Coordinates of C-alpha atoms and ligand atoms in Angstrom, one line a residue:
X188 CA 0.0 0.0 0.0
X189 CA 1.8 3.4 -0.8
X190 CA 1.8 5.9 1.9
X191 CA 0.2 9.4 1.8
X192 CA 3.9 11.3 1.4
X193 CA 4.6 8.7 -1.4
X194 CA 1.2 9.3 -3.5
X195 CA 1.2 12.9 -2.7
X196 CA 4.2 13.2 -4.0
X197 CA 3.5 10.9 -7.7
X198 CA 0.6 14.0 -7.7
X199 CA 1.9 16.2 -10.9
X200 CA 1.8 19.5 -9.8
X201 CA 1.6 21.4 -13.2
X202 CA -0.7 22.6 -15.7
X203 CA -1.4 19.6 -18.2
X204 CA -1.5 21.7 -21.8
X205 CA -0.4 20.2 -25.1
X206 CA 0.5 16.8 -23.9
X207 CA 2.8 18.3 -21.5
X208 CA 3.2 19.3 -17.8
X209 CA 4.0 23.4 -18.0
X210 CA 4.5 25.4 -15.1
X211 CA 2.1 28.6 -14.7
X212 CA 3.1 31.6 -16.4
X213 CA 1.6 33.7 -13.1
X214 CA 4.1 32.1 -11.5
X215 CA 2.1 31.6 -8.7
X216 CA 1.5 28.6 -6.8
X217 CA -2.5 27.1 -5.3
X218 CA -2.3 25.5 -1.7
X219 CA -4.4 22.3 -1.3
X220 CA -5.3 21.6 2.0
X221 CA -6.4 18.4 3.8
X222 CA -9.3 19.8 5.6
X223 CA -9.7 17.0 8.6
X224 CA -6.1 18.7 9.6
X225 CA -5.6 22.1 7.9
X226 CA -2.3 21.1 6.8
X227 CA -1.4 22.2 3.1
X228 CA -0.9 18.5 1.6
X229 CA 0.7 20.3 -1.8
X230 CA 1.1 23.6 -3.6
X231 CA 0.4 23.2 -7.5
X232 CA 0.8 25.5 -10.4
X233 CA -2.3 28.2 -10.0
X234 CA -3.0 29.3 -13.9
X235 CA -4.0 32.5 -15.0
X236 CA -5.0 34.2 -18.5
X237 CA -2.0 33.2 -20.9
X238 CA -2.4 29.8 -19.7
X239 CA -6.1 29.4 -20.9
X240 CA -5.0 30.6 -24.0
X241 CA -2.6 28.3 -24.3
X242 CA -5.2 25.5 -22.9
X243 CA -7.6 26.3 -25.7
X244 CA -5.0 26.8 -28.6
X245 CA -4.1 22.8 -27.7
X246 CA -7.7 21.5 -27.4
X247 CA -8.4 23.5 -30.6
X248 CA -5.5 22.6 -33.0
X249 CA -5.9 18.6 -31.6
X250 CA -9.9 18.9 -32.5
X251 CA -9.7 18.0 -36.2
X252 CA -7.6 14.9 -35.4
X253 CA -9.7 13.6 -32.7
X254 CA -12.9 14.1 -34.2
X255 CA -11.8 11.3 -37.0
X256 CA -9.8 8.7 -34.7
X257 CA -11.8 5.7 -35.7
X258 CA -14.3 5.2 -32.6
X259 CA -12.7 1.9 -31.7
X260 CA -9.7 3.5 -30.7
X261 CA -11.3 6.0 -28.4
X262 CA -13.4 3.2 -26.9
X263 CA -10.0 1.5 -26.6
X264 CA -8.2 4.7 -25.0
X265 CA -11.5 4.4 -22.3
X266 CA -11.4 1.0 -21.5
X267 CA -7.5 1.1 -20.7
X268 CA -8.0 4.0 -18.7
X269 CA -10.8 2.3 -16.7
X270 CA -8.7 -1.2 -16.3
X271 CA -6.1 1.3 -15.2
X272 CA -7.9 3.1 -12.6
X273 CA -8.5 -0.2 -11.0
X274 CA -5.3 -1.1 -11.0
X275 CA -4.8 2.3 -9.1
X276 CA -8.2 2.5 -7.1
X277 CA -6.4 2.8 -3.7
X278 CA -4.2 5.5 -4.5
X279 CA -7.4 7.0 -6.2
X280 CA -9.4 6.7 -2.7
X281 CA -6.5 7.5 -0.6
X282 CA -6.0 10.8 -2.9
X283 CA -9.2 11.4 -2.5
X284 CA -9.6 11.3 1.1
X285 CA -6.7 13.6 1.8
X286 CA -7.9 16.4 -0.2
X287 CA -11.6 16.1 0.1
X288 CA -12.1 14.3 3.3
X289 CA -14.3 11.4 2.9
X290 CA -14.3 8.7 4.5
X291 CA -11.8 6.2 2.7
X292 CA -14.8 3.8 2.0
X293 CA -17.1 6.2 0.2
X294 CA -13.9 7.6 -1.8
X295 CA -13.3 3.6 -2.7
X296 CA -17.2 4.1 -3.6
X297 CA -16.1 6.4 -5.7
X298 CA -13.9 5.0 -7.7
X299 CA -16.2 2.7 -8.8
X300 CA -19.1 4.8 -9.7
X301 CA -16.6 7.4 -11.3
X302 CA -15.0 4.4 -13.6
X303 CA -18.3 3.5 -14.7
X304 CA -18.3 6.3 -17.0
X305 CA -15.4 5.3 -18.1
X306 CA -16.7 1.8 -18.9
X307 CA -19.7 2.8 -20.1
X308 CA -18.4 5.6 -22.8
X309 CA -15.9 3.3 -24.0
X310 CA -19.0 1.1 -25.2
X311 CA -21.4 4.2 -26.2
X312 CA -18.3 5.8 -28.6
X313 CA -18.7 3.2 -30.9
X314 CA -22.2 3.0 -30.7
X315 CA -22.8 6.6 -32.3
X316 CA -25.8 6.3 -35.0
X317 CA -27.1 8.3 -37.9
X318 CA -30.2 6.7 -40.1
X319 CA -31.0 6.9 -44.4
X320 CA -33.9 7.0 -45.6
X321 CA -36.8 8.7 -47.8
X322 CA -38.5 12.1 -47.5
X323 CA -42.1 12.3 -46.8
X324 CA -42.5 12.8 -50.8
X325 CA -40.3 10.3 -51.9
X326 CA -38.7 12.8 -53.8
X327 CA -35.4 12.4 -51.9
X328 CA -33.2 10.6 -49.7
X329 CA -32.4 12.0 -46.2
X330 CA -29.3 11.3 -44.2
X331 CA -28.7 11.6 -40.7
X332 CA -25.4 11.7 -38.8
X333 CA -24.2 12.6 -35.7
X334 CA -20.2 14.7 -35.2
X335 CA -18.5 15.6 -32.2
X336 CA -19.2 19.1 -31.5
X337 CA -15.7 20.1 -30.9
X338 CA -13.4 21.9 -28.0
X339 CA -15.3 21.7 -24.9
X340 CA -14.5 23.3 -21.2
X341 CA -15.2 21.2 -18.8
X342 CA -15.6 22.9 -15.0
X343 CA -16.1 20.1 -12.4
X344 CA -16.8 21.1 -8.3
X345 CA -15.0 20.0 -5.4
X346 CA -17.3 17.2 -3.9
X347 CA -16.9 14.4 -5.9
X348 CA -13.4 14.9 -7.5
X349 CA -13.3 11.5 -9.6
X350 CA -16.6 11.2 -10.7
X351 CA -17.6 14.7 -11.9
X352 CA -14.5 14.9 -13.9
X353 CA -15.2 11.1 -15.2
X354 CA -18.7 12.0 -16.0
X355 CA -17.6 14.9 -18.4
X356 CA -14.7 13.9 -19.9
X357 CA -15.5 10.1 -20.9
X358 CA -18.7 11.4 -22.9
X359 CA -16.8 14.4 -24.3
X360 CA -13.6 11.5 -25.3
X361 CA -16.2 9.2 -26.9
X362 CA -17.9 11.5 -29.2
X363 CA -14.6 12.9 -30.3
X364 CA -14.1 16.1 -28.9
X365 CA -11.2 17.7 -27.7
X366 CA -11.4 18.9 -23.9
X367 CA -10.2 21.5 -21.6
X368 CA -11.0 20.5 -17.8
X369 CA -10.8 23.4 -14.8
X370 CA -11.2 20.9 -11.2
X371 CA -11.9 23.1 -8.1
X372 CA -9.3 24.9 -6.4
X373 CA -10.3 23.0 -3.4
X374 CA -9.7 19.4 -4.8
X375 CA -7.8 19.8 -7.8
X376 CA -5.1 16.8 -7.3
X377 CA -7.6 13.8 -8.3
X378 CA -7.9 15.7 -11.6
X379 CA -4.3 16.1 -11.9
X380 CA -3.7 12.1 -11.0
X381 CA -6.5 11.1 -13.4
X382 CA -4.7 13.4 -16.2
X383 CA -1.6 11.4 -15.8
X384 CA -3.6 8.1 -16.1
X385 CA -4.5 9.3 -19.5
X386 CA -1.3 9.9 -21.0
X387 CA -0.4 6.8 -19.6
X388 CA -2.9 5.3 -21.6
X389 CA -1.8 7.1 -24.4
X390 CA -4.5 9.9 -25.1
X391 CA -2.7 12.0 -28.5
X392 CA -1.5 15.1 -27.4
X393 CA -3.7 18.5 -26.6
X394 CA -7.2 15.9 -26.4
X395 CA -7.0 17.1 -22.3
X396 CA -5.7 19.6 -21.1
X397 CA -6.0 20.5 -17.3
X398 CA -6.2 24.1 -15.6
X399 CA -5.4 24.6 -11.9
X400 CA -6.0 27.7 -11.0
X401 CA -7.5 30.5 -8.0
X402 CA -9.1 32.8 -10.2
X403 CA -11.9 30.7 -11.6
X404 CA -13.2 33.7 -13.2
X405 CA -10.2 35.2 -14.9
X406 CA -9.6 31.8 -16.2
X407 CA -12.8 31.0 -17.7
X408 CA -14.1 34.2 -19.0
X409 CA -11.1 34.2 -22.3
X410 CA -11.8 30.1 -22.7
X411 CA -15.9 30.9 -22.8
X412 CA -15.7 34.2 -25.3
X413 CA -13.2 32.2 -27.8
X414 CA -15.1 31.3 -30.8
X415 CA -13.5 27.9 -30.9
X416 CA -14.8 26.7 -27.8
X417 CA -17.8 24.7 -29.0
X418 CA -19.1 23.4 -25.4
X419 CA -19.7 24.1 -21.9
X420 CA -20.3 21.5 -19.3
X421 CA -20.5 22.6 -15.7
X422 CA -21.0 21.2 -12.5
X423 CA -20.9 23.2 -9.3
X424 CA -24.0 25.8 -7.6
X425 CA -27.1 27.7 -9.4
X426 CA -25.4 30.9 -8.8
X427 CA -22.3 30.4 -10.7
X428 CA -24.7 28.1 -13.3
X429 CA -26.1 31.5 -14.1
X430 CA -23.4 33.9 -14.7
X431 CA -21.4 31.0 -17.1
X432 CA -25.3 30.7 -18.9
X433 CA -25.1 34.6 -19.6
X434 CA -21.2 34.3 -20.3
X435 CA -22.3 31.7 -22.9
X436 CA -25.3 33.8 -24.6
X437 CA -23.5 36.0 -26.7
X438 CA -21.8 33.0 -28.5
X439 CA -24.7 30.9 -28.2
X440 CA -22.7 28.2 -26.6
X441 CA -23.7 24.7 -26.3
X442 CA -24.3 24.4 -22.5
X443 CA -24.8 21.4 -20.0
X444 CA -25.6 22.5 -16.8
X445 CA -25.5 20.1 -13.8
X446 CA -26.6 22.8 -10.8
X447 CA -27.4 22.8 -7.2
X448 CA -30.5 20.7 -5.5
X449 CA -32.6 20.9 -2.5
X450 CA -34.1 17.5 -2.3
X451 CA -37.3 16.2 -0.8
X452 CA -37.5 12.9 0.9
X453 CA -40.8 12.0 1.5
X454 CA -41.9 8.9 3.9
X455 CA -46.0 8.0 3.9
X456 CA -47.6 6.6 6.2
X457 CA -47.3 3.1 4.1
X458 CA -43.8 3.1 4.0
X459 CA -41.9 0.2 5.2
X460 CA -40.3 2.2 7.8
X461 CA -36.9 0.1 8.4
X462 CA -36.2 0.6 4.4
X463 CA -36.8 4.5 4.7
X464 CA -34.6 4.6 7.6
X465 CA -31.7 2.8 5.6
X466 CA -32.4 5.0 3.0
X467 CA -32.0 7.9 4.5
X468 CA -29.0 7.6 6.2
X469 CA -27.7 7.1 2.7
X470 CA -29.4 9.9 1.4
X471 CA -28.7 12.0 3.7
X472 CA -24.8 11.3 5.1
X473 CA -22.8 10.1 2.2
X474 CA -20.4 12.1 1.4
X475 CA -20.9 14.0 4.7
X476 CA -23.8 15.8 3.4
X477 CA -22.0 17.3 0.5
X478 CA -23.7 16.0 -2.5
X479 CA -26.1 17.4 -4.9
X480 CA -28.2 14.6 -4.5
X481 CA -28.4 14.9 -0.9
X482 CA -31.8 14.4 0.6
X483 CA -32.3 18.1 1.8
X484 CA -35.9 18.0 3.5
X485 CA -36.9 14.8 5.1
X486 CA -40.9 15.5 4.9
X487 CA -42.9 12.7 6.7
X488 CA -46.5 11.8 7.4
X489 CA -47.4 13.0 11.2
X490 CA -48.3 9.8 12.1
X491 CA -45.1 8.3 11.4
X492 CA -42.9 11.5 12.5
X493 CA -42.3 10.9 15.6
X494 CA -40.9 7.0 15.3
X495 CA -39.0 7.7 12.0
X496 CA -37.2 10.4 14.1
X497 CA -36.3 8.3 16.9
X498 CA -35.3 5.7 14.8
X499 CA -32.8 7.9 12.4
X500 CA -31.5 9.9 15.8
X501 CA -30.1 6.3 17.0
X502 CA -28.2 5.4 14.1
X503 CA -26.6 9.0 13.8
X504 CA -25.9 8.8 17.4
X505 CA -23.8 5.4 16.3
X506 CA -21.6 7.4 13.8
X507 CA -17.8 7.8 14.2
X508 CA -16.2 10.9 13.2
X509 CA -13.1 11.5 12.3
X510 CA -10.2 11.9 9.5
X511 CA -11.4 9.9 7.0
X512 CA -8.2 8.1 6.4
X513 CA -8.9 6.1 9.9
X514 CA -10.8 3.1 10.1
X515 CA -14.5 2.7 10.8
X516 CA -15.2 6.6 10.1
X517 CA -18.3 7.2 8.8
X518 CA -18.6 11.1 8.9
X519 CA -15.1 13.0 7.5
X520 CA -14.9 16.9 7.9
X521 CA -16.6 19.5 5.9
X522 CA -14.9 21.0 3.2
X523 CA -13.8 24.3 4.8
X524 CA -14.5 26.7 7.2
X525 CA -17.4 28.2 5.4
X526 CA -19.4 25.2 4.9
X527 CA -19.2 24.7 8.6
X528 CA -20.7 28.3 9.6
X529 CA -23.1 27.9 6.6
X530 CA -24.6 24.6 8.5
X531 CA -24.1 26.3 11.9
X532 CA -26.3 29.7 10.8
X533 CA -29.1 27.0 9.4
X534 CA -29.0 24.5 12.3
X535 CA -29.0 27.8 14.8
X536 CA -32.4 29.4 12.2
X537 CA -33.7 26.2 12.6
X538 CA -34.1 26.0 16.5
X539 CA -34.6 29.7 16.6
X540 CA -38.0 29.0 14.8
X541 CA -38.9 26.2 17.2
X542 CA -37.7 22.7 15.9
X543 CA -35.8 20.6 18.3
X544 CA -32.3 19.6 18.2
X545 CA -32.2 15.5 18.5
X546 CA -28.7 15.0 18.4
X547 CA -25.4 17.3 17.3
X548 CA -26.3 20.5 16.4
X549 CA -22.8 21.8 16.9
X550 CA -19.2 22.3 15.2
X551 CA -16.5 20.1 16.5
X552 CA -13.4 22.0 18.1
X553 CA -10.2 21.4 17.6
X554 CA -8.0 21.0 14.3
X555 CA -10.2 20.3 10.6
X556 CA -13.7 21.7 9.9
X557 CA -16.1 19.0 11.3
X558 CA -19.8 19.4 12.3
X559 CA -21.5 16.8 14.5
X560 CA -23.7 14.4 12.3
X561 CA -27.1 16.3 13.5
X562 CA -30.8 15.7 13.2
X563 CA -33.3 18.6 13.7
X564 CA -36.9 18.0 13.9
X565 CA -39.9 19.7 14.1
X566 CA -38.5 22.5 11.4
X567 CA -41.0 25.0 11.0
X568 CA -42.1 26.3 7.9
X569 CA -40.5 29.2 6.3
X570 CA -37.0 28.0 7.7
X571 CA -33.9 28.6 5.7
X572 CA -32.6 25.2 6.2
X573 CA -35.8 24.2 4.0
X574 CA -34.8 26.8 1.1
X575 CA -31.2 26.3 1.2
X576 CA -28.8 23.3 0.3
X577 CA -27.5 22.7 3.3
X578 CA -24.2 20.1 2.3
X579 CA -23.7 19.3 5.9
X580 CA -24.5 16.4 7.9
X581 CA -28.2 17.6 9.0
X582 CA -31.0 15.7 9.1
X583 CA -33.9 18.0 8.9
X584 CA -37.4 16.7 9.6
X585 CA -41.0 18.3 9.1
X586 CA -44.3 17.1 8.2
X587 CA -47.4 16.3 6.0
X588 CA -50.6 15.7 6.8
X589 CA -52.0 14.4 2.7
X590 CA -50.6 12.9 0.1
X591 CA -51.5 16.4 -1.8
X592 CA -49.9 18.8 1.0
X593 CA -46.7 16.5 1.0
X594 CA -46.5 17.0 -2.8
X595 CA -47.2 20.7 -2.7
X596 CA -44.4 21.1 -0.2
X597 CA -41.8 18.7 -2.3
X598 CA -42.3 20.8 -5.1
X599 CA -41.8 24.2 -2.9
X600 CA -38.9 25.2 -4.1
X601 CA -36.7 26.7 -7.3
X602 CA -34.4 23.3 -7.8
X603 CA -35.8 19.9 -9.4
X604 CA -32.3 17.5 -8.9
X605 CA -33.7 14.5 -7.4
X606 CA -36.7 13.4 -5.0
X607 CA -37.0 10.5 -2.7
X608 CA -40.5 8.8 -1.8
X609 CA -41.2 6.1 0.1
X610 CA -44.5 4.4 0.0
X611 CA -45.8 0.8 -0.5
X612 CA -49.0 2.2 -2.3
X613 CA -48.4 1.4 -6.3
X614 CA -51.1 4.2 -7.1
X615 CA -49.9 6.3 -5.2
X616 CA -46.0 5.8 -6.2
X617 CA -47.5 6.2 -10.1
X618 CA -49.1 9.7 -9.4
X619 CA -45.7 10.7 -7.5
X620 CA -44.2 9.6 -10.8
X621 CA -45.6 12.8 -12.5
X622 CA -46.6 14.9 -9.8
X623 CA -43.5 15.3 -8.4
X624 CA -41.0 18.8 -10.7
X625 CA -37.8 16.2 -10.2
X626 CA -35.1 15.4 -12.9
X627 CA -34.5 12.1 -10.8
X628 CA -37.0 9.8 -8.4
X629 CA -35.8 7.5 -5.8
X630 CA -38.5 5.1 -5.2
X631 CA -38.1 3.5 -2.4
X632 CA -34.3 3.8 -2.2
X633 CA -31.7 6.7 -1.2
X634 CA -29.2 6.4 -3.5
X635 CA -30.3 6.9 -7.7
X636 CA -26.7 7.7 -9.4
X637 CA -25.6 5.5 -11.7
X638 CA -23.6 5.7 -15.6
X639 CA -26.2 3.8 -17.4
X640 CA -28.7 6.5 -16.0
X641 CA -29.8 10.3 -17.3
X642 CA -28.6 12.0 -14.4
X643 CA -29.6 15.5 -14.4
X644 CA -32.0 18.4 -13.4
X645 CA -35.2 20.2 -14.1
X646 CA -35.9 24.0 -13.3
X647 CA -33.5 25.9 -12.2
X648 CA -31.4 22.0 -11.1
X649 CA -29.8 22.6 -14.6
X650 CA -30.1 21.3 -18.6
X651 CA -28.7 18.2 -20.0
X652 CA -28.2 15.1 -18.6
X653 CA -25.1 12.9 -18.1
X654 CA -24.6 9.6 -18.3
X655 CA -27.1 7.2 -19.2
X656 CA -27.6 6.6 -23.5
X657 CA -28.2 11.2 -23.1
X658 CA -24.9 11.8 -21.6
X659 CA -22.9 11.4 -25.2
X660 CA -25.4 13.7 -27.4
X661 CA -24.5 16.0 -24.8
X662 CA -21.3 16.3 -26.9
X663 CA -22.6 15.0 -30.7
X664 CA -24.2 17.6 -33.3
X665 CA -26.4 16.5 -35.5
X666 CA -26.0 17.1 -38.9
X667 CA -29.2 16.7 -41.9
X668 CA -28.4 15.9 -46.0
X669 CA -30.6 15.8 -48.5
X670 CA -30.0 14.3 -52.0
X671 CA -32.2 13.9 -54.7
X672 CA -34.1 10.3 -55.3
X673 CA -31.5 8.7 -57.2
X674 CA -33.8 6.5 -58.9
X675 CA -36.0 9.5 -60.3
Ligands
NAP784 P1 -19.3 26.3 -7.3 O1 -18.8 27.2 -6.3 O2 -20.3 26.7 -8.2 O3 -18.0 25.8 -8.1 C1 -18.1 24.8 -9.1 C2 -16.9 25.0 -10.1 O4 -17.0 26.3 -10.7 C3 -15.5 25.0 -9.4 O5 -14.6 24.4 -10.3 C4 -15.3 26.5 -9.3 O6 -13.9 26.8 -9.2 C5 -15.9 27.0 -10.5 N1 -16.2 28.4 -10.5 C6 -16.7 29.2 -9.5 N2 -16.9 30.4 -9.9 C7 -16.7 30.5 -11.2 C8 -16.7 31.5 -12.2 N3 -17.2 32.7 -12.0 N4 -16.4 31.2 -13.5 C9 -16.0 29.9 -13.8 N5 -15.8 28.9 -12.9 C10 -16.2 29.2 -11.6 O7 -19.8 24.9 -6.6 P2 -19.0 24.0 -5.5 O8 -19.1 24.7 -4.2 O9 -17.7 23.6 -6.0 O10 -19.9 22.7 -5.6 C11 -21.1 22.6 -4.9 C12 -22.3 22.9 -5.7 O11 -22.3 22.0 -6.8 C13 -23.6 22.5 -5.0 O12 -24.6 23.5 -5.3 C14 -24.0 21.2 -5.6 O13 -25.4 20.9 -5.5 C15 -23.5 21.3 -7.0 N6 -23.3 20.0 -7.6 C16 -24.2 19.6 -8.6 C17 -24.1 18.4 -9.1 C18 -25.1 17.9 -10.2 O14 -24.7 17.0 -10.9 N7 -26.2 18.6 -10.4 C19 -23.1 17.5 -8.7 C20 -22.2 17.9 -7.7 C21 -22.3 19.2 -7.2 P3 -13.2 27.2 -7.9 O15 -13.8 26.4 -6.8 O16 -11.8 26.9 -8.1 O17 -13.5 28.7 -7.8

């Protein structure tokens, strides 16, 4: 097993442009810190302007090339890199953990769900299909084929480091295009290990290129307004969603736009209860909280409110936290110092409205940004913790009293991600099926991600999907002939 010092130091800590590892013309260098400890774990090159330039003049002149490799050989290129990343999953997880702070487990989850895409785009590249055949009139014959769009930027967050990147660039790979990928300041080395594994694997010059960077912004702006760029595909909050959308208008950029959540998890009063409970705990804790897909509200029938809080408050009692890196840890550190007063303000709005504090309800002193696994019932309406993604570990109960009043509070709020319901009543479970403004349903299980599945939004949760047979016309353009009937 390599140690921490050892992997850390197999990290590359340069900009990835043109097949090549280039220092930073800023000269400046970005501090990533392990936040269960505060210690900087590794200072990498931080990119600026001339850099994104250079990022985009690579991904631009490799397009052309790319775009006709036969698909075979990019479905190749993806399979190695998967077989690869198994070969490596450890060092993946460990990496991981140190920057991000999950538990070693869910990073070791990760790994797997983020190879997936891997996997699974390797098999969709060579899967691409057009169609021939008449007009309406007969008069001509119409053909149908699909091309890679061409350079893309690719802007991943910080929570799942693997598997957003994975989930972009294995689509984007498939279909043929060329990519430029910008990780999150705050967890940037996964992207950079996961770079390296591609030129291993030997991905042709300038087809990736990798920015690290501070100044998101800066970076981005020149890469968006260059006419070459073809794509956008971003992960990461609402707020930010919005400004790229508008940076993107004037170009009328092709834009994928996976985007914050506030997820309902509703429990009837049918619900086999010890499932729900399971559930949730999934739902709500993996990743400490810190997932898009985290179940937000926990909305339950009054008649069961009271037992399904009991019940959840004794197995969050049971959690272990700690540095993720240590064994039996189920909760890791948030990922900085503002996530933790973010929680704090909603936990202390909460109980200032009137709901009860079951267990936690407070930050963790000492060294690392932890926050006691918490649950809060009894949340009154109008609270912020019910308007706001929390991405903490905060289990935040209220109540229905109908099947229509649970739906009408689900479907209270600006984000459609994903929903959870659980209920044993088919008929019920159908009309939840279209009553409920949700890119994603969990029926009767907390966790729905998956590569063979759409993932993605509805209102302001985003556009696009990714994964599933969607995620690769994410990157494809489709392209209409006509020629005449060639027997008339
Ligand atoms: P974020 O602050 O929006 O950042 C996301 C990415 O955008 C990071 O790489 C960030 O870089 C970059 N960025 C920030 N401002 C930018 C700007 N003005 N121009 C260009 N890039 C910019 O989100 P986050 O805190 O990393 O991630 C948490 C959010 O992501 C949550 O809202 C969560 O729900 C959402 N999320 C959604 C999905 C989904 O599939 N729908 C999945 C995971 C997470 P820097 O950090 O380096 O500034």
């Amino acid at each position: 097993m390599i140690s921490e010092a050892e992997l850390l130091a197999a990290v590359p800590n340069q900009l990835f442009i043109g097949g090549r590892w280039v220092e930073s013309s800023s000269g400046r260098r970005l501090d990533v810190h392990d936040p269960a400890t505060g210690a900087v774990i590794k200072s990498i090159a931080d990119a600026n302007e001339a850099d994104a330039s250079r990022a985009m003049d690579a991904a631009a002149n490799a397009q052309a090339e790319w775009g006709r490799t036969a698909p075979r050989s990019r479905s190749d290129l993806l399979r190695s890199a998967f077989d690869l990343l198994h070969e490596r999953a450890e060092e993946f997880a460990l990496l991981m953990t140190l920057e991000m702070g999950k538990p070693l487990d869910a990073s070791r989850g990760e790994v797997v769900y983020g190879g997936e895409f891997l996997r699974w785009f390797s098999e969709e590249a060579v899967r691409v299909a057009g169609r021939y055949g008449s007009n309406q009139e007969g008069t001509g014959r119409m053909l149908v084929t699909q091309l890679p769009v061409g350079p893309c930027y690719l802007i991943t967050p910080w929570n799942f480091p693997l598997a957003m990147a994975t989930r972009k660039v294995a689509p984007a790979l498939a279909a043929g295009c060329t990519v430029i990928l910008k990780p999150a300041a705050l967890t940037p080395l996964t992207t950079l290990y996961f770079a390296k594994l591609l030129g291993e694997v030997g991905l042709p010059v300038g087809v990736l290129n990798v920015l690290t960077t501070s100044a998101s912004a800066d970076v981005s702006a020149p890469i968006i307004a260059d006419p070459r760029l073809r794509k956008l595909s971003f992960t990461g909050s609402t707020a930010v969603g919005r400004q790229l959308l508008a940076q993107a208008a004037p170009s009328v950029l092709r834009t994928s736009m996976e985007l914050g959540g506030n997820a309902p998890f509703l429990v009837f009063e049918d619900a086999d209860l010890d499932r729900a409970v399971d559930a949730a705990m999934i739902a709500k804790f993996r990743n400490i909280g810190q997932a898009c897909t985290a179940a937000n509200r926990f909305i339950v029938h009054e008649s069961v409110a009271e037992q399904f809080a009991q019940r959840v408050t004794e197995k969050v009692q049971a959690f272990r936290v700690g540095r993720g890196t240590e064994a039996g840890v189920d909760i890791g550190p948030l990922i900085n110092e503002d996530a933790v007063l973010k929680v704090e303000s909603l936990v202390d709005d909460a109980v200032a409205r009137g709901a009860s504090v079951l267990t936690g309800g407070a930050r963790i002193a000492g060294a690392g940004t932890f926050y006691e696994p918490t649950v809060v019932t009894e949340v009154a309406a109008g609270s912020d913790i019910l308007a706001t993604e929390i991405f903490g570990p905060v289990l935040s109960i209220s109540t229905f009293s109908d099947e229509a009043d649970a739906v009408a509070k689900a479907n209270d709020t600006d984000f459609g991600l994903v929903s959870y319901a659980f209920t044993q009543d088919l008929a019920r479970a159908q009309r939840l099926v279209e009553s409920l403004q949700t890119g994603m349903l969990g029926l009767n299980v907390g966790v729905v991600s998956n590569a063979a599945a759409p993932f993605g939004g509805v209102k302001q949760s985003g556009l696009g999907r990714e994964g599933g047979l969607e995620g690769i016309r994410e990157y494809l353009d489709t392209k209409y002939v006509l020629t005449p009937n060639p027997f008339a």
